[in-house]
Coordinates of C-alpha atoms in Angstrom, one line a residue:
Chain M
M1 CA 39.7 -22.5 30.8
L2 CA 40.8 -23.1 27.2
R3 CA 37.8 -25.4 26.8
T4 CA 35.5 -22.6 27.9
I5 CA 37.1 -20.2 25.4
I6 CA 36.8 -22.7 22.6
K7 CA 33.2 -23.3 23.6
T8 CA 32.4 -19.6 23.7
V9 CA 34.1 -19.0 20.3
F10 CA 32.1 -22.0 18.9
L11 CA 28.8 -20.6 20.3
I12 CA 29.6 -17.1 18.9
A13 CA 30.4 -18.7 15.5
I14 CA 27.1 -20.6 15.5
S15 CA 25.1 -17.5 16.5
A16 CA 27.0 -15.5 13.9
S17 CA 26.1 -18.0 11.3
F18 CA 22.4 -17.6 12.3
I19 CA 22.6 -13.8 12.0
F20 CA 24.5 -14.0 8.7
S21 CA 22.3 -16.8 7.3
T22 CA 23.2 -16.9 3.7
S23 CA 20.7 -19.4 2.6
P24 CA 19.9 -19.6 -1.1
V25 CA 16.1 -19.2 -0.7
T26 CA 15.6 -17.8 -4.1
A27 CA 17.4 -20.3 -6.3
P28 CA 16.6 -21.9 -8.6
V29 CA 14.2 -19.8 -10.6
P30 CA 11.8 -22.2 -12.4
F31 CA 10.5 -19.8 -15.1
D32 CA 10.8 -16.2 -16.1
V33 CA 7.9 -13.8 -15.6
P34 CA 7.8 -11.9 -18.9
L35 CA 7.1 -8.2 -19.2
K36 CA 5.9 -6.3 -22.2
M37 CA 8.3 -3.5 -23.1
P38 CA 9.3 -1.4 -26.1
A39 CA 11.5 -3.1 -28.7
G40 CA 15.1 -3.6 -27.7
F41 CA 14.3 -4.1 -24.0
S42 CA 14.3 -7.4 -22.2
S43 CA 13.7 -8.6 -18.6
I44 CA 15.1 -11.3 -16.4
T45 CA 13.5 -12.5 -13.2
V46 CA 16.3 -11.9 -10.6
A47 CA 14.3 -13.5 -7.8
Q48 CA 10.9 -14.8 -7.0
N49 CA 8.8 -15.4 -3.9
V50 CA 11.0 -13.3 -1.7
G51 CA 7.9 -11.9 0.2
R52 CA 6.3 -8.5 0.4
A53 CA 9.1 -6.7 -1.6
R54 CA 8.4 -3.0 -1.3
H55 CA 11.3 -0.6 -2.2
I56 CA 14.6 -1.8 -3.6
A57 CA 18.2 -0.4 -3.9
V58 CA 21.0 -1.7 -6.0
H59 CA 24.6 -1.4 -4.8
S60 CA 27.5 -0.6 -7.1
N61 CA 28.6 -4.3 -6.9
G62 CA 25.2 -5.5 -8.2
D63 CA 23.7 -6.6 -4.8
V64 CA 20.0 -5.9 -4.7
F65 CA 18.7 -4.8 -1.3
V66 CA 14.9 -5.4 -0.7
K67 CA 12.8 -3.9 2.1
L68 CA 10.1 -6.3 3.1
D69 CA 6.7 -5.3 4.6
R70 CA 6.3 -8.7 6.3
L71 CA 9.1 -10.5 8.0
N72 CA 10.8 -13.4 6.1
T73 CA 12.0 -15.9 8.8
G74 CA 12.2 -13.0 11.2
K75 CA 14.0 -10.5 9.0
G76 CA 12.9 -7.4 7.1
I77 CA 15.7 -6.7 4.7
L78 CA 17.1 -9.0 2.0
R79 CA 20.4 -8.7 0.2
L80 CA 20.2 -10.7 -3.0
R81 CA 23.5 -11.5 -4.6
D82 CA 24.3 -13.2 -7.9
T83 CA 27.5 -15.1 -7.3
N84 CA 27.8 -16.9 -10.7
G85 CA 26.9 -14.1 -13.0
D86 CA 23.8 -15.6 -14.6
G87 CA 21.7 -12.6 -13.6
V88 CA 19.7 -14.6 -11.1
A89 CA 20.2 -14.1 -7.4
D90 CA 21.6 -17.3 -5.8
D91 CA 22.7 -16.0 -2.4
T92 CA 20.4 -14.3 0.2
L93 CA 21.4 -12.5 3.3
K94 CA 18.7 -11.5 5.7
F95 CA 18.9 -8.9 8.4
G96 CA 16.9 -6.2 10.2
T97 CA 14.1 -7.2 12.5
Y98 CA 11.5 -4.7 11.3
T99 CA 9.0 -4.4 8.4
G100 CA 8.6 -1.3 6.3
T101 CA 8.9 0.2 2.8
G102 CA 11.8 2.7 2.4
I103 CA 15.3 1.7 1.4
A104 CA 18.2 3.6 -0.4
I105 CA 21.9 3.6 -0.8
K106 CA 24.0 6.8 -0.6
N107 CA 27.7 7.5 0.0
G108 CA 28.5 4.1 1.5
Y109 CA 25.4 3.8 3.7
L110 CA 22.3 1.7 3.3
Y111 CA 19.2 3.6 4.7
A112 CA 16.0 1.7 5.6
S113 CA 12.8 2.5 7.4
S114 CA 10.2 0.9 9.5
D115 CA 6.8 2.6 9.7
E116 CA 8.1 4.7 12.6
E117 CA 11.9 5.0 12.3
V118 CA 14.8 5.3 9.9
F119 CA 18.0 3.4 10.3
R120 CA 21.3 3.3 8.4
Y121 CA 24.0 0.7 8.0
K122 CA 27.6 1.3 6.9
I123 CA 28.6 -0.7 3.8
D124 CA 32.3 -1.5 3.7
A125 CA 34.6 -1.4 0.7
K126 CA 33.9 -5.1 -0.1
G127 CA 30.2 -4.3 -0.2
E128 CA 29.4 -6.0 3.1
I129 CA 27.1 -4.5 5.7
E130 CA 29.3 -3.7 8.7
N131 CA 26.9 -4.2 11.6
P132 CA 23.7 -5.7 10.2
D133 CA 22.3 -6.1 13.7
A134 CA 23.4 -2.8 15.1
P135 CA 22.3 0.0 12.7
E136 CA 22.4 3.7 13.6
K137 CA 18.9 4.9 14.4
I138 CA 18.7 8.3 12.8
V139 CA 15.0 9.1 13.0
T140 CA 12.4 7.9 15.6
G141 CA 8.9 8.5 16.8
L142 CA 7.1 9.1 13.5
V143 CA 3.3 8.8 13.3
N144 CA 2.1 5.3 12.5
K145 CA -1.6 4.7 12.5
R146 CA -1.4 1.9 10.0
Q147 CA -3.3 3.7 7.2
H148 CA -0.6 5.3 4.8
A149 CA 2.1 4.3 7.3
S150 CA 4.9 3.5 5.0
K151 CA 7.9 5.8 5.4
S152 CA 9.5 6.0 2.0
L153 CA 12.7 8.0 1.7
T154 CA 15.2 9.7 -0.6
L155 CA 18.5 11.6 -0.1
D156 CA 20.0 14.8 -1.5
N157 CA 23.7 15.6 -1.9
A158 CA 23.9 17.9 1.1
G159 CA 23.5 15.4 3.9
N160 CA 19.7 15.4 4.1
I161 CA 17.2 12.6 4.0
Y162 CA 13.6 13.2 3.0
V163 CA 10.9 11.0 4.7
N164 CA 7.3 10.7 3.7
I165 CA 4.8 10.8 6.6
G166 CA 1.5 9.8 5.0
A167 CA -1.8 11.2 6.5
P168 CA -3.6 8.4 8.4
T169 CA -6.9 9.3 6.8
N170 CA -8.6 9.7 3.4
V171 CA -9.4 13.4 3.4
C172 CA -9.2 14.6 7.0
Q173 CA -12.9 14.2 7.7
E174 CA -14.2 14.4 11.3
K175 CA -15.1 10.8 10.8
D176 CA -12.7 9.1 8.4
R177 CA -14.1 7.5 5.3
T178 CA -17.7 8.2 6.4
K179 CA -20.1 9.6 3.9
G180 CA -21.4 13.0 4.9
S181 CA -18.8 13.8 7.5
P182 CA -17.3 17.2 6.9
G183 CA -13.6 18.0 6.5
M184 CA -11.8 19.4 9.5
N185 CA -10.6 23.0 9.0
P186 CA -7.8 23.5 9.7
C187 CA -6.8 19.9 9.3
P188 CA -4.8 19.0 12.5
I189 CA -3.2 16.0 10.9
L190 CA -0.9 18.3 8.9
E191 CA 1.1 19.1 12.0
T192 CA 2.7 15.7 12.2
A193 CA 1.8 14.0 8.9
G194 CA 0.5 14.6 5.3
G195 CA 3.9 15.8 4.1
I196 CA 7.6 15.3 3.6
W197 CA 10.0 15.8 6.5
Q198 CA 13.7 16.6 6.2
F199 CA 16.3 15.1 8.6
K200 CA 20.1 15.0 8.8
V201 CA 21.7 11.8 7.6
D202 CA 24.3 11.7 10.4
K203 CA 22.4 12.7 13.5
L204 CA 21.1 10.0 15.8
N205 CA 17.5 9.7 17.2
Q206 CA 16.0 12.7 15.5
T207 CA 12.3 13.3 16.2
Y208 CA 9.8 15.8 14.9
A209 CA 11.6 18.5 17.0
E210 CA 14.8 18.1 14.9
G211 CA 13.1 17.6 11.6
V212 CA 11.9 20.2 9.1
R213 CA 8.4 19.9 7.5
Y214 CA 9.8 20.3 4.0
A215 CA 6.6 20.0 2.0
T216 CA 3.0 19.7 3.2
G217 CA -0.5 19.2 1.8
L218 CA 0.4 15.7 0.6
R219 CA -2.1 12.9 1.5
N220 CA 0.4 10.0 1.0
V221 CA 3.6 9.7 -1.0
V222 CA 5.2 6.4 -1.6
G223 CA 7.3 7.2 -4.6
L224 CA 9.8 10.1 -4.3
D225 CA 13.3 10.8 -5.7
W226 CA 15.9 13.5 -5.6
N227 CA 16.7 14.9 -9.0
N228 CA 20.4 15.4 -9.1
Q229 CA 20.3 17.2 -12.4
V230 CA 18.3 20.1 -11.1
N231 CA 18.8 19.5 -7.3
D232 CA 15.1 19.3 -6.4
L233 CA 12.8 16.9 -4.7
Y234 CA 10.1 15.3 -6.9
L235 CA 7.3 13.0 -5.7
M236 CA 4.1 11.3 -6.6
Q237 CA 0.9 11.8 -4.4
H238 CA -1.7 9.1 -4.0
G239 CA -5.0 11.0 -4.5
R240 CA -8.1 10.7 -2.3
D241 CA -10.7 7.9 -2.5
M242 CA -14.5 7.6 -2.6
L243 CA -15.6 10.6 -4.8
F244 CA -18.2 8.5 -6.6
Q245 CA -19.4 6.7 -3.5
F246 CA -19.7 9.9 -1.4
Y247 CA -20.7 12.4 -4.0
P248 CA -22.6 10.6 -6.8
E249 CA -24.4 13.9 -7.6
L250 CA -21.0 15.4 -8.6
F251 CA -19.1 12.3 -9.9
D252 CA -20.7 9.5 -11.9
Q253 CA -19.1 6.1 -11.9
K254 CA -16.6 7.0 -14.6
A255 CA -15.7 10.4 -13.2
G256 CA -15.2 8.8 -9.7
A257 CA -12.8 6.2 -11.3
N258 CA -10.7 8.9 -13.1
N259 CA -10.6 11.4 -10.3
P260 CA -8.8 12.8 -8.6
A261 CA -5.5 12.9 -10.5
E262 CA -2.5 11.0 -9.2
E263 CA -0.2 14.1 -9.2
F264 CA 3.5 14.3 -10.0
F265 CA 5.1 17.3 -8.1
R266 CA 8.4 19.1 -8.1
V267 CA 8.5 20.6 -4.6
K268 CA 10.6 23.2 -2.9
K269 CA 11.1 23.8 0.9
G270 CA 7.7 25.2 2.0
S271 CA 5.6 23.8 -0.8
D272 CA 1.9 23.2 0.0
C273 CA 0.3 20.8 -2.5
G274 CA -3.2 21.3 -1.2
W275 CA -4.5 18.2 0.5
P276 CA -7.0 17.8 2.2
Y277 CA -8.7 21.0 1.0
C278 CA -8.0 20.5 -2.7
Y279 CA -7.9 17.8 -5.3
Y280 CA -6.9 17.9 -9.0
D281 CA -9.9 17.4 -11.3
N282 CA -8.8 15.5 -14.4
D283 CA -12.0 16.5 -16.3
K284 CA -11.9 20.2 -15.4
K285 CA -8.0 20.3 -15.7
K286 CA -7.8 22.3 -12.4
K287 CA -7.1 22.1 -8.8
L288 CA -10.5 22.4 -7.1
L289 CA -12.0 22.5 -3.6
N290 CA -12.8 19.1 -2.2
P291 CA -16.5 18.4 -1.6
E292 CA -15.8 17.8 2.1
Y293 CA -14.7 21.5 2.2
G294 CA -17.7 22.8 0.3
G295 CA -16.4 22.1 -3.2
D296 CA -18.8 21.6 -6.1
R297 CA -16.4 20.8 -9.0
V298 CA -16.3 24.5 -9.9
K299 CA -15.0 26.4 -6.8
E300 CA -11.3 26.9 -6.7
E301 CA -10.9 29.3 -3.7
I302 CA -7.7 28.6 -1.8
C303 CA -6.7 25.9 -4.3
A304 CA -5.7 28.5 -6.9
G305 CA -2.7 29.3 -4.7
K306 CA -1.5 25.7 -4.0
E307 CA 1.6 24.1 -5.6
K308 CA 0.8 23.0 -9.2
S309 CA 1.7 19.4 -10.3
I310 CA 3.8 18.9 -13.4
V311 CA 2.0 15.8 -14.6
Q312 CA -1.5 14.4 -13.8
F313 CA -2.3 10.7 -14.1
P314 CA -5.7 9.0 -14.1
G315 CA -7.2 8.3 -10.6
H316 CA -6.4 5.6 -8.0
M317 CA -3.5 4.0 -9.9
A318 CA -1.3 4.2 -6.8
P319 CA 2.2 5.5 -7.8
N320 CA 4.5 3.6 -5.5
A321 CA 7.9 4.4 -6.9
L322 CA 9.6 7.3 -8.7
L323 CA 13.1 7.1 -10.3
F324 CA 15.1 9.5 -12.4
Y325 CA 17.0 7.5 -14.9
T326 CA 20.7 8.7 -15.1
G327 CA 22.2 5.6 -16.8
K328 CA 23.8 5.4 -20.2
Q329 CA 22.5 1.9 -21.1
F330 CA 19.0 3.0 -22.3
P331 CA 18.5 5.1 -25.4
E332 CA 19.1 8.9 -25.1
K333 CA 15.4 9.7 -24.7
Y334 CA 15.3 8.0 -21.3
R335 CA 18.2 10.1 -19.9
N336 CA 17.1 12.2 -16.9
G337 CA 13.5 11.2 -17.5
A338 CA 11.2 9.7 -14.8
F339 CA 10.1 6.1 -14.4
I340 CA 7.0 5.7 -12.2
A341 CA 5.8 2.3 -10.9
F342 CA 2.0 2.2 -10.4
H343 CA 0.9 -0.4 -7.8
G344 CA -2.6 -0.5 -9.3
S345 CA -6.0 0.7 -8.2
W346 CA -8.9 -0.6 -6.1
N347 CA -11.2 2.5 -5.8
R348 CA -12.1 2.4 -9.5
T349 CA -14.8 -0.2 -8.7
P350 CA -17.2 -0.9 -10.3
E351 CA -15.2 0.4 -13.3
P352 CA -12.3 -1.9 -14.3
Q353 CA -9.1 -1.4 -12.2
A354 CA -6.1 0.3 -13.8
G355 CA -2.4 0.8 -13.2
Y356 CA -0.2 -2.3 -12.6
F357 CA 2.5 -0.9 -14.9
V358 CA 5.7 1.2 -15.1
V359 CA 5.4 4.4 -17.0
F360 CA 8.0 6.7 -18.4
V361 CA 7.8 10.6 -18.4
P362 CA 10.3 12.2 -20.8
M363 CA 12.0 15.2 -19.2
K364 CA 14.5 17.8 -19.9
N365 CA 16.2 20.0 -17.3
G366 CA 13.7 18.7 -14.7
V367 CA 10.6 19.6 -16.8
P368 CA 8.4 17.1 -18.6
N369 CA 8.9 17.5 -22.4
G370 CA 6.5 15.0 -23.8
E371 CA 3.5 12.8 -23.0
W372 CA 3.9 10.0 -20.5
E373 CA 3.8 6.4 -21.9
V374 CA 3.5 2.9 -20.5
F375 CA 7.0 1.4 -20.4
A376 CA 6.6 -2.0 -18.8
D377 CA 3.3 -3.8 -18.6
G378 CA 1.9 -7.3 -18.2
F379 CA 2.1 -7.4 -14.4
A380 CA -1.6 -7.8 -13.8
G381 CA -1.9 -11.0 -15.9
E382 CA -5.2 -11.9 -17.4
N383 CA -7.6 -10.3 -14.9
I384 CA -6.9 -6.6 -14.2
N385 CA -9.3 -6.8 -11.2
R386 CA -7.1 -9.5 -9.6
A387 CA -3.5 -8.6 -10.5
Q388 CA -0.9 -11.3 -10.3
Y389 CA 2.1 -8.9 -9.7
R390 CA 2.0 -5.4 -8.3
P391 CA 4.9 -3.1 -9.2
C392 CA 6.1 -1.3 -6.0
G393 CA 9.8 -0.4 -6.2
L394 CA 12.3 0.8 -8.8
A395 CA 16.1 1.0 -8.7
Q396 CA 18.9 1.6 -11.2
G397 CA 21.9 -0.6 -11.3
A398 CA 25.5 0.7 -11.9
D399 CA 25.3 -0.6 -15.4
G400 CA 22.2 1.4 -16.2
S401 CA 19.7 -1.5 -15.9
L402 CA 16.3 -0.9 -14.3
Y403 CA 15.1 -3.1 -11.5
V404 CA 11.4 -3.5 -10.6
S405 CA 10.0 -5.1 -7.4
D406 CA 6.5 -6.6 -6.8
D407 CA 5.0 -6.9 -3.4
N408 CA 2.2 -9.3 -4.2
K409 CA 4.3 -12.4 -5.1
G410 CA 7.7 -11.1 -4.2
T411 CA 9.3 -10.8 -7.6
I412 CA 12.4 -8.8 -8.7
W413 CA 13.0 -8.1 -12.4
K414 CA 16.0 -6.6 -14.1
I415 CA 15.3 -4.7 -17.3
T416 CA 18.1 -4.2 -19.8
Y417 CA 18.4 -2.6 -23.3
K418 CA 20.4 -4.3 -26.0
G419 CA 19.1 -2.3 -29.0
Chain W
M1 CA -28.7 -46.8 25.5
C2 CA -27.2 -45.6 22.3
G3 CA -30.4 -46.0 20.5
M4 CA -32.2 -44.0 23.2
K5 CA -29.7 -41.2 22.8
N6 CA -30.1 -41.1 19.1
A7 CA -33.8 -41.0 19.4
I8 CA -33.6 -38.0 21.7
I9 CA -31.3 -36.2 19.3
V10 CA -33.6 -37.0 16.4
S11 CA -36.5 -35.7 18.4
L12 CA -34.6 -32.5 19.3
I13 CA -33.7 -31.9 15.7
A14 CA -37.3 -32.5 14.6
L15 CA -38.4 -30.1 17.3
G16 CA -35.9 -27.6 16.1
F17 CA -37.1 -27.8 12.5
A18 CA -40.7 -27.5 13.8
G19 CA -39.7 -24.4 15.7
F20 CA -38.1 -22.9 12.6
S21 CA -41.0 -23.6 10.4
F22 CA -43.0 -21.1 12.4
T23 CA -40.5 -18.3 11.9
K24 CA -39.6 -16.4 8.8
E25 CA -35.8 -17.3 8.9
Q26 CA -36.2 -20.9 7.6
P27 CA -32.8 -21.8 6.1
G28 CA -32.8 -22.2 2.4
G29 CA -36.4 -20.9 2.2
T30 CA -38.0 -17.8 0.7
A31 CA -37.0 -15.7 3.8
L32 CA -33.3 -16.4 3.0
K33 CA -33.8 -15.6 -0.7
A34 CA -35.6 -12.3 0.1
S35 CA -33.0 -11.3 2.7
M36 CA -30.1 -12.1 0.2
A37 CA -31.8 -10.1 -2.5
R38 CA -32.0 -7.1 -0.2
G39 CA -28.6 -7.7 1.2
K40 CA -27.0 -7.8 -2.3
K41 CA -28.3 -4.2 -2.9
V42 CA -26.8 -3.0 0.4
Y43 CA -23.5 -4.8 -0.4
E44 CA -23.3 -3.1 -3.8
E45 CA -24.1 0.3 -2.4
V46 CA -22.1 0.3 0.8
C47 CA -19.5 -2.5 0.9
M48 CA -18.4 -3.2 -2.6
A49 CA -16.2 -0.1 -3.1
C50 CA -13.7 -1.4 -0.6
H51 CA -14.4 -5.2 -0.4
Q52 CA -14.7 -5.4 -4.2
P53 CA -17.3 -7.2 -6.5
D54 CA -15.7 -10.7 -5.7
A55 CA -15.5 -9.9 -2.0
L56 CA -11.8 -10.8 -2.0
G57 CA -10.9 -7.3 -0.8
V58 CA -7.6 -5.4 -1.5
P59 CA -4.3 -7.0 -0.3
R60 CA -3.3 -5.6 3.1
M61 CA -5.8 -2.7 2.9
N62 CA -9.4 -4.1 2.9
P63 CA -9.9 -7.6 4.1
P64 CA -11.5 -10.4 2.0
L65 CA -14.9 -11.6 3.1
V66 CA -14.6 -15.1 1.7
K67 CA -14.1 -18.2 3.8
T68 CA -12.7 -16.5 6.8
K69 CA -13.6 -16.9 10.5
W70 CA -14.4 -13.2 10.7
I71 CA -17.4 -13.8 8.4
L72 CA -18.3 -17.4 9.1
G73 CA -17.5 -17.5 12.8
D74 CA -19.0 -15.6 15.8
K75 CA -22.1 -13.7 14.6
K76 CA -22.0 -11.3 17.5
Q77 CA -18.5 -10.2 16.7
L78 CA -19.4 -9.8 13.0
I79 CA -22.4 -7.7 13.8
T80 CA -20.5 -5.5 16.2
I81 CA -17.8 -4.9 13.5
V82 CA -20.4 -3.6 11.1
L83 CA -22.1 -1.5 13.7
K84 CA -19.0 0.0 15.3
G85 CA -16.5 -0.2 12.5
L86 CA -12.7 -0.8 12.8
K87 CA -9.7 1.4 13.3
G88 CA -7.6 -0.6 10.8
G89 CA -5.1 -3.3 11.6
E90 CA -7.3 -5.5 13.8
I91 CA -8.0 -8.0 11.1
E92 CA -5.3 -10.6 10.4
I93 CA -5.8 -13.3 7.9
D94 CA -3.0 -15.7 6.9
G95 CA -0.3 -13.4 8.5
D96 CA -1.4 -10.3 6.6
R97 CA -3.0 -7.4 8.4
Y98 CA -5.6 -5.1 6.8
D99 CA -4.8 -1.4 7.4
N100 CA -7.7 0.6 6.2
P101 CA -10.3 1.7 8.8
M102 CA -13.9 0.5 8.4
P103 CA -16.5 3.3 9.0
P104 CA -19.2 2.4 11.5
Q105 CA -22.5 1.6 10.0
E106 CA -24.7 2.1 13.1
D107 CA -26.0 5.5 11.9
N108 CA -26.0 4.5 8.2
L109 CA -27.9 1.2 8.1
T110 CA -31.0 -0.2 9.8
D111 CA -31.0 -3.4 11.8
T112 CA -32.7 -5.2 8.9
Q113 CA -30.2 -3.8 6.3
I114 CA -27.3 -5.1 8.4
A115 CA -29.0 -8.5 8.9
D116 CA -29.6 -8.7 5.2
V117 CA -26.1 -7.7 4.0
L118 CA -24.5 -10.1 6.5
T119 CA -26.8 -12.9 5.4
Y120 CA -25.9 -12.1 1.8
V121 CA -22.2 -12.2 2.5
R122 CA -22.4 -15.3 4.6
N123 CA -24.2 -17.1 1.7
S124 CA -22.4 -15.8 -1.3
F125 CA -18.9 -15.8 -2.9
G126 CA -18.5 -19.5 -1.9
N127 CA -19.5 -18.9 1.7
K128 CA -22.2 -20.9 3.4
A129 CA -23.4 -20.1 6.9
S130 CA -26.6 -19.4 8.9
M131 CA -28.7 -16.3 8.4
V132 CA -28.3 -13.1 10.5
T133 CA -31.6 -11.9 11.9
T134 CA -32.8 -8.4 12.6
A135 CA -33.3 -9.5 16.2
E136 CA -29.7 -10.5 16.5
V137 CA -28.6 -7.1 15.2
K138 CA -31.0 -5.3 17.5
A139 CA -29.5 -7.2 20.4
R140 CA -26.0 -6.2 19.6
R141 CA -27.0 -2.6 19.1
K142 CA -28.5 -2.5 22.6
V143 CA -25.3 -4.0 24.0
G144 CA -23.2 -1.4 22.3
K145 CA -25.0 1.6 23.8

């Protein structure tokens, strides 16, 4: 009997050690991947080759949580820990059996998403995940048709979580991405996608029935953040593709590369940002009717009444992360401003690609108060058309450092300011 | 016995070449060059926006067309993909899936245009494979309907 118990305990211990595999996969780091930044800033490569590192979250103890879009030895979340204080992660815990993009920490919980569901894990006082293999499933059954499937998320201070449900289409044509196919009107996709849904953080198994469509008319949002200074949701929309290819009579090669704008929105409950009917034309400086809906680069029609964006960026640069900086480490001008990680373009072909950098938007009281500027660059390497690193996630450490993730090679950087 | 077998093989190969010399699709010949020139134009107008000028695609969105079984392997499957398109997610290369849908080209391109562009892709960007003929595309189109 005793032997059986010992055997059982031994087996449990072995399986536990598998679940809690703390293998140092990221150490040692052979070289630093340097970034170009303003004077006074420097970066250190916290980890390399961790996989498809999408969004990241940094706990108050310095642990970096990474959501992976491809399983790493069967797991989809990494906890990177620096045990010797040299700034480089030397201890990796892997858990979660699903791939995805969204991850965030709020009030003692870690939130993470697959492309259909949202989970949360309690973090104990020592910074350990309490039940890494038994999270609470708080949202389930979200649309996943592969295109624009990532469910990025952010949280407010009133017990709500905001989840992006991207539209599984380019511009809601009858035949997706097919030249000449008209846009569907009304667009049926908007009922279950193409917007931000609000759920409760502490209710299990919520579906569309329990969720609130908080903002609509958004093609795909990967970067979103709650602004605690003004208590509002902000987000970055990925604009539509193929204007030059489908409408060369309206958009020449350059105009097709620069349009539509990648738009930065401040949204309220009920906001309609206009997709698929409207796009923001960077040359005309206006929200105009999409050609699939009869647009000719002049007609505004219903677009005049849609939510206006607060900043417009050049086309196709793919904003994948948004973060309001609230730390005290960086100089005053960065306080409450927005960092945006651009994953980089593909639909600017045959023009050169663009993006592959982190920009900064100076803001005051939730409103931009200056021109946007490139903050961190050099991710693409020598050939902008075949980028080496692709910025995808942003997070702020407790000490005010800024973390950046790359989902091409699996790199995590920590950016600090020393003046 | 062995010599006999070799002789038969050599004869068969010779016959094969003789057969080819009477058709327009002689490998490496002017037919290939002409088809590739036409195919390049189709590639640049229809395919390049997603698959990119170097045909290496876009990570996890639009698949690469270089040195993959999807391009160099079964011609029937390849032709059907171009005719009928893809929903997105069907293509997996080295553990990554490619999520963007591919629009069907059956109403957009002729049999010859599809043959040309596939011949071009199968013999460019470091690829080397046999031509795709108009007749092969025509046969797949019939099967599909």
